[in-house]
mmCIF file of N, CA, C and O in Angstrom:
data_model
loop_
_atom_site.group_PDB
_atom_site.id
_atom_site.type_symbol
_atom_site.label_atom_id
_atom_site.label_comp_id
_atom_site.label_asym_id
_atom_site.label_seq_id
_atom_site.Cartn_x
_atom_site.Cartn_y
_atom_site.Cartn_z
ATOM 1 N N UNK A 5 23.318 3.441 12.469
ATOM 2 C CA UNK A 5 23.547 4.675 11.727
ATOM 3 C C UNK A 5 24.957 5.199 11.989
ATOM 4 O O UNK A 5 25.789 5.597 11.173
ATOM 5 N N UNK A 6 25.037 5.099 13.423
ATOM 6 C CA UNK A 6 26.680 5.845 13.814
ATOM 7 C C UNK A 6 27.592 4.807 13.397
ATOM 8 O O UNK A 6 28.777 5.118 13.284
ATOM 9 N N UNK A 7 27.239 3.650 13.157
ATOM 10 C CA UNK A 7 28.764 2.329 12.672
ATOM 11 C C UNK A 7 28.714 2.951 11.191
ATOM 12 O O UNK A 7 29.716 3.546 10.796
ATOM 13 N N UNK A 8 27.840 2.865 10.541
ATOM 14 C CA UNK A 8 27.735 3.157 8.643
ATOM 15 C C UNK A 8 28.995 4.510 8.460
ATOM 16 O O UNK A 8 30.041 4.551 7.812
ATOM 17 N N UNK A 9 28.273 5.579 9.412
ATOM 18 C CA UNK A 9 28.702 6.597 9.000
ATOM 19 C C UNK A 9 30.542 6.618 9.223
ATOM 20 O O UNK A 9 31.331 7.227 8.501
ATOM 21 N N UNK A 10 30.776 6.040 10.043
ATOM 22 C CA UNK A 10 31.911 5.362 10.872
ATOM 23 C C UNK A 10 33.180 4.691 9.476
ATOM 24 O O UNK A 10 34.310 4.980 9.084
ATOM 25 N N UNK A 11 32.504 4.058 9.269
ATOM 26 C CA UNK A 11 32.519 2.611 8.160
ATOM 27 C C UNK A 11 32.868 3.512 6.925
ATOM 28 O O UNK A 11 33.967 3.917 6.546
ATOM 29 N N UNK A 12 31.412 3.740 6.326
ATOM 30 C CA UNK A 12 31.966 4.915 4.855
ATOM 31 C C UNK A 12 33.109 6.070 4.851
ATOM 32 O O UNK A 12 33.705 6.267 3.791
ATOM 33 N N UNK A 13 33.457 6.885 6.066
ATOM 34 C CA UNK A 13 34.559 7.657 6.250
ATOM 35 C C UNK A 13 35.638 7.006 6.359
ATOM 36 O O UNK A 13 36.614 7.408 5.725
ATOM 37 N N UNK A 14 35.719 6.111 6.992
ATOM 38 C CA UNK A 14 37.231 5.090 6.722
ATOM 39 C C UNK A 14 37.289 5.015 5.128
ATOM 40 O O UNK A 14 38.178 5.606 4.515
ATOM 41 N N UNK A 15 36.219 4.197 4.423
ATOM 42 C CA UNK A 15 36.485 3.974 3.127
ATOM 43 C C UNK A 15 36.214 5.512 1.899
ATOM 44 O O UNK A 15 36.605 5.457 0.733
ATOM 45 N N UNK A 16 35.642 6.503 2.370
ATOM 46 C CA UNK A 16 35.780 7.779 1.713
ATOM 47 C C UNK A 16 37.203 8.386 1.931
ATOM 48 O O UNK A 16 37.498 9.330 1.198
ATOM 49 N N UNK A 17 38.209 7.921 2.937
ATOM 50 C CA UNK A 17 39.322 8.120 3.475
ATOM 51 C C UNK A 17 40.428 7.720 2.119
ATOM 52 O O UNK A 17 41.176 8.222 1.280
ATOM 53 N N UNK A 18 39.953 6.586 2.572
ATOM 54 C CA UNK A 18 40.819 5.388 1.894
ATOM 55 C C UNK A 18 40.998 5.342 0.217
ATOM 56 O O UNK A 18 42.067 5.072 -0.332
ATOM 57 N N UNK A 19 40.067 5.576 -0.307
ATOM 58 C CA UNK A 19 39.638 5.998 -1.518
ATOM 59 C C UNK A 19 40.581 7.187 -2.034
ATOM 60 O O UNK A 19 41.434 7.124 -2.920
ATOM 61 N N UNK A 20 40.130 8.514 -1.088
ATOM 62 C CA UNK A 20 41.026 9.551 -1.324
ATOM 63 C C UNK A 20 42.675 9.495 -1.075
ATOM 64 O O UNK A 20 43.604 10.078 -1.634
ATOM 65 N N UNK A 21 42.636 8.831 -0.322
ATOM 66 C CA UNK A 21 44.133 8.603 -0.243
ATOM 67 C C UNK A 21 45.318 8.018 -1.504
ATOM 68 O O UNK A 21 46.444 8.299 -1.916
ATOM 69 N N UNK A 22 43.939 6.795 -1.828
ATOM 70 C CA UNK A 22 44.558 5.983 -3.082
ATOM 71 C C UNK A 22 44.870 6.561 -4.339
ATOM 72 O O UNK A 22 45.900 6.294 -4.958
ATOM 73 N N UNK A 23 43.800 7.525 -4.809
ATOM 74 C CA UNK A 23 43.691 8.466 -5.564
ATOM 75 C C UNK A 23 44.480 9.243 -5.662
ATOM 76 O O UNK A 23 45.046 9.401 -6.744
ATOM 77 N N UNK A 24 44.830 10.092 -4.430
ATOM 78 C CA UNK A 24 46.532 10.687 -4.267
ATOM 79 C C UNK A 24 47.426 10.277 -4.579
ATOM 80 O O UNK A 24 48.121 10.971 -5.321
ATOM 81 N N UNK A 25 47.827 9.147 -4.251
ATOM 82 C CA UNK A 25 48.978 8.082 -4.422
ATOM 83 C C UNK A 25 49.154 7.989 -5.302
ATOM 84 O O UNK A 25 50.228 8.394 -5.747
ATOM 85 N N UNK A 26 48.244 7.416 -6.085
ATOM 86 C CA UNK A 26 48.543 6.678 -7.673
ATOM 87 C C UNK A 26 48.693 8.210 -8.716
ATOM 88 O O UNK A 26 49.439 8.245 -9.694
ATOM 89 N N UNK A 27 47.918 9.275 -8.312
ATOM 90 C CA UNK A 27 48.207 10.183 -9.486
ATOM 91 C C UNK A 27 49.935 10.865 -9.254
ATOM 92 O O UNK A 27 50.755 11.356 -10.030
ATOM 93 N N UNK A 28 49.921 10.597 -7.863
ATOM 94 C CA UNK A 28 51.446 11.769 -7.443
ATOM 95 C C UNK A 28 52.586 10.672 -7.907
ATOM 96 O O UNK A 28 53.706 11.074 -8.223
ATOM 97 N N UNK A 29 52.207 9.068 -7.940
ATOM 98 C CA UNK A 29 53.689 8.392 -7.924
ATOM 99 C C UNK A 29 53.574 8.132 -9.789
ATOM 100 O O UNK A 29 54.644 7.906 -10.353
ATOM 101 N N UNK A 30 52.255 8.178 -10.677
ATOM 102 C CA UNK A 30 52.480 8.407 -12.337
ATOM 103 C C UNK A 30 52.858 9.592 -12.885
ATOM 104 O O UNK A 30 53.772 9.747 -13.695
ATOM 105 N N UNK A 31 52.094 10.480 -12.402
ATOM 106 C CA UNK A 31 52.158 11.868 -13.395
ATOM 107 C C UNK A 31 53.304 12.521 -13.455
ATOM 108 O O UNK A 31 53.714 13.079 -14.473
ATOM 109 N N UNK A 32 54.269 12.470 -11.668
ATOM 110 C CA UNK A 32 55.022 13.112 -11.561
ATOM 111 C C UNK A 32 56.378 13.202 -12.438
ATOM 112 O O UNK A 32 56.968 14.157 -12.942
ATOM 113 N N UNK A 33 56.609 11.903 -12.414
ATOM 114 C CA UNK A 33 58.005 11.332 -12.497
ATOM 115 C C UNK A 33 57.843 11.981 -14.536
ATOM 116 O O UNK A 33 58.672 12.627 -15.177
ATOM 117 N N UNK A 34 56.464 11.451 -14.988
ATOM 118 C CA UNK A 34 56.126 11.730 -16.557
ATOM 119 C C UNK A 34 56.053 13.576 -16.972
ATOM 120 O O UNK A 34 56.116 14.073 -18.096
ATOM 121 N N UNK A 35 55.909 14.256 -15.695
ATOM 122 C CA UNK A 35 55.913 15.576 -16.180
ATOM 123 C C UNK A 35 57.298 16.027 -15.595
ATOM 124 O O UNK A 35 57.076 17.224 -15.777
ATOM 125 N N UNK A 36 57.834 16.024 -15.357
ATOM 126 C CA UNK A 36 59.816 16.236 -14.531
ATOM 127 C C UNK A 36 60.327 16.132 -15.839
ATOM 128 O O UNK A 36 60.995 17.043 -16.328
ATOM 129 N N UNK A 37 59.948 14.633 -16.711
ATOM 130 C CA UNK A 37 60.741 14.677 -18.323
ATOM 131 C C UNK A 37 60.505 15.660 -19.321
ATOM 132 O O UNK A 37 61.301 16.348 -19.960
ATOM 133 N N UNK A 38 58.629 15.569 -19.344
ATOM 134 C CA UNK A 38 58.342 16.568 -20.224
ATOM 135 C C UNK A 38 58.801 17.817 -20.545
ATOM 136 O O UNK A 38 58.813 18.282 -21.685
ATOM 137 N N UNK A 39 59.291 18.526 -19.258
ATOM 138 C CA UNK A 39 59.322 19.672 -18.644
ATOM 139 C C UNK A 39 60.980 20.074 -19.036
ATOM 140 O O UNK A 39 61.519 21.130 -19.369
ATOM 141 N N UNK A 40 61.360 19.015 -18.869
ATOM 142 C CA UNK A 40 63.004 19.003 -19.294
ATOM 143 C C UNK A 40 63.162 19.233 -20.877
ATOM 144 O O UNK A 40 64.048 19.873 -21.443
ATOM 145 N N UNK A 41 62.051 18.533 -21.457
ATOM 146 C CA UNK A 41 62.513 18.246 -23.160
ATOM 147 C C UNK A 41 61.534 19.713 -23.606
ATOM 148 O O UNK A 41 61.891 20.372 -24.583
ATOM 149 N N UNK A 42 60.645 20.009 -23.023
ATOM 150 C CA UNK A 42 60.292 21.354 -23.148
ATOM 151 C C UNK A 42 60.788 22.719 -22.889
ATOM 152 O O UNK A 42 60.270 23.703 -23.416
ATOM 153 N N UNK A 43 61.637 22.773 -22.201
ATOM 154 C CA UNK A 43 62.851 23.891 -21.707
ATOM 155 C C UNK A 43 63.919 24.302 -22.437
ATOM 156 O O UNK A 43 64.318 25.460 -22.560
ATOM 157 N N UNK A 44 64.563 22.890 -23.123
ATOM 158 C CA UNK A 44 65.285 23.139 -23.840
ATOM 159 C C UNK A 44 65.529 23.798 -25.047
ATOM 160 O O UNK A 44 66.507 24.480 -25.355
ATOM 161 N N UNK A 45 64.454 23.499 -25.750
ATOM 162 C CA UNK A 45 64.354 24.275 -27.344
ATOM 163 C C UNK A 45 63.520 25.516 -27.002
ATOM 164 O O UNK A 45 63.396 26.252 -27.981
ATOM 165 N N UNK A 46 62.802 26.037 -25.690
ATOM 166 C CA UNK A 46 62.461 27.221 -25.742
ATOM 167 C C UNK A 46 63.836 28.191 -25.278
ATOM 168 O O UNK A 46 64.164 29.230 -25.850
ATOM 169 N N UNK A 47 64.532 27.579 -24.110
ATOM 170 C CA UNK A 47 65.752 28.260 -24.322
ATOM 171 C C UNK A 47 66.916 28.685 -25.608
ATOM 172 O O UNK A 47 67.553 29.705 -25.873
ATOM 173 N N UNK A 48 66.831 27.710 -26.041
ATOM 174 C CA UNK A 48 67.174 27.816 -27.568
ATOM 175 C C UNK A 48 66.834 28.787 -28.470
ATOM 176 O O UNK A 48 67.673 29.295 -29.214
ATOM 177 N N UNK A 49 65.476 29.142 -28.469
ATOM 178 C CA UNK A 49 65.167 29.653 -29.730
ATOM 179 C C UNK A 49 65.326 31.175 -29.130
ATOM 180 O O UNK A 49 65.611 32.125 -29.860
ATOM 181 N N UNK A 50 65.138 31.278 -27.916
ATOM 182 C CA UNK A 50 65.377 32.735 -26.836
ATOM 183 C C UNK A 50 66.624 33.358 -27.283
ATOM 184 O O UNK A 50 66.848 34.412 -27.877
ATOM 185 N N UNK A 51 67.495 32.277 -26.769
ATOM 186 C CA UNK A 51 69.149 32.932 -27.093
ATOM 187 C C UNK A 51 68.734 33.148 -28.739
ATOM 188 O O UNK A 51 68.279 34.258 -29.012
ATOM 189 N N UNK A 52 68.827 32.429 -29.546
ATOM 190 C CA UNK A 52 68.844 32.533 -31.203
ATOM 191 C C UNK A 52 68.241 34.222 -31.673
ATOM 192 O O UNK A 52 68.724 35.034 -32.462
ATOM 193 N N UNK A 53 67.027 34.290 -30.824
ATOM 194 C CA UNK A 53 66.334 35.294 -30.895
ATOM 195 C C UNK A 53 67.191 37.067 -30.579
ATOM 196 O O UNK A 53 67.153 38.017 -31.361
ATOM 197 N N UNK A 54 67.699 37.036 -29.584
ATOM 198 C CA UNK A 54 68.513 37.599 -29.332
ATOM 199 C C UNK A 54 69.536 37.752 -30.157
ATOM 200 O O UNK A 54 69.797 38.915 -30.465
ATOM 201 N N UNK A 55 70.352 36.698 -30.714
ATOM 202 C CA UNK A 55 71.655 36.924 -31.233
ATOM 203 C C UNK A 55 71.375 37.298 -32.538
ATOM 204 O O UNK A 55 72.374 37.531 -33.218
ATOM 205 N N UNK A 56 69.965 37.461 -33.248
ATOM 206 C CA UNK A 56 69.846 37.848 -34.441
ATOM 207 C C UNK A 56 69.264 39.230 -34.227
ATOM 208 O O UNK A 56 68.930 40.037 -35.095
ATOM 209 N N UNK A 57 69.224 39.314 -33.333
ATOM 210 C CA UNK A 57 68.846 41.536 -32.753
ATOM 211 C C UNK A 57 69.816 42.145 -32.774
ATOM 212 O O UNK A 57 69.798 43.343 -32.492
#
């Protein structure tokens, strides 16, 4: 009973870890761009907004 429980926490470990990994080294790098090409034309339309007040 105490090896299992032993055994599955290494691999409930391991699991979570992987899971971390793989979402922090895809998503990140893909939302840094998004975030860039999204900034831009809201800044844009801000100033525009303004200069027609």
């Amino acid at each position: 009973m105490n090896t299992w429980l032993v055994v599955g926490g290494v691999w409930a470990m391991f699991a979570v870890c992987v899971v971390l990994f793989v979402r922090g080294a895809s998503s990140r790098a893909d939302r840094a761009e998004e975030t860039r090409d999204k900034a831009v034309p809201r800044r844009a339309a801000r100033k525009a907004s303004r200069a027609e007040v």
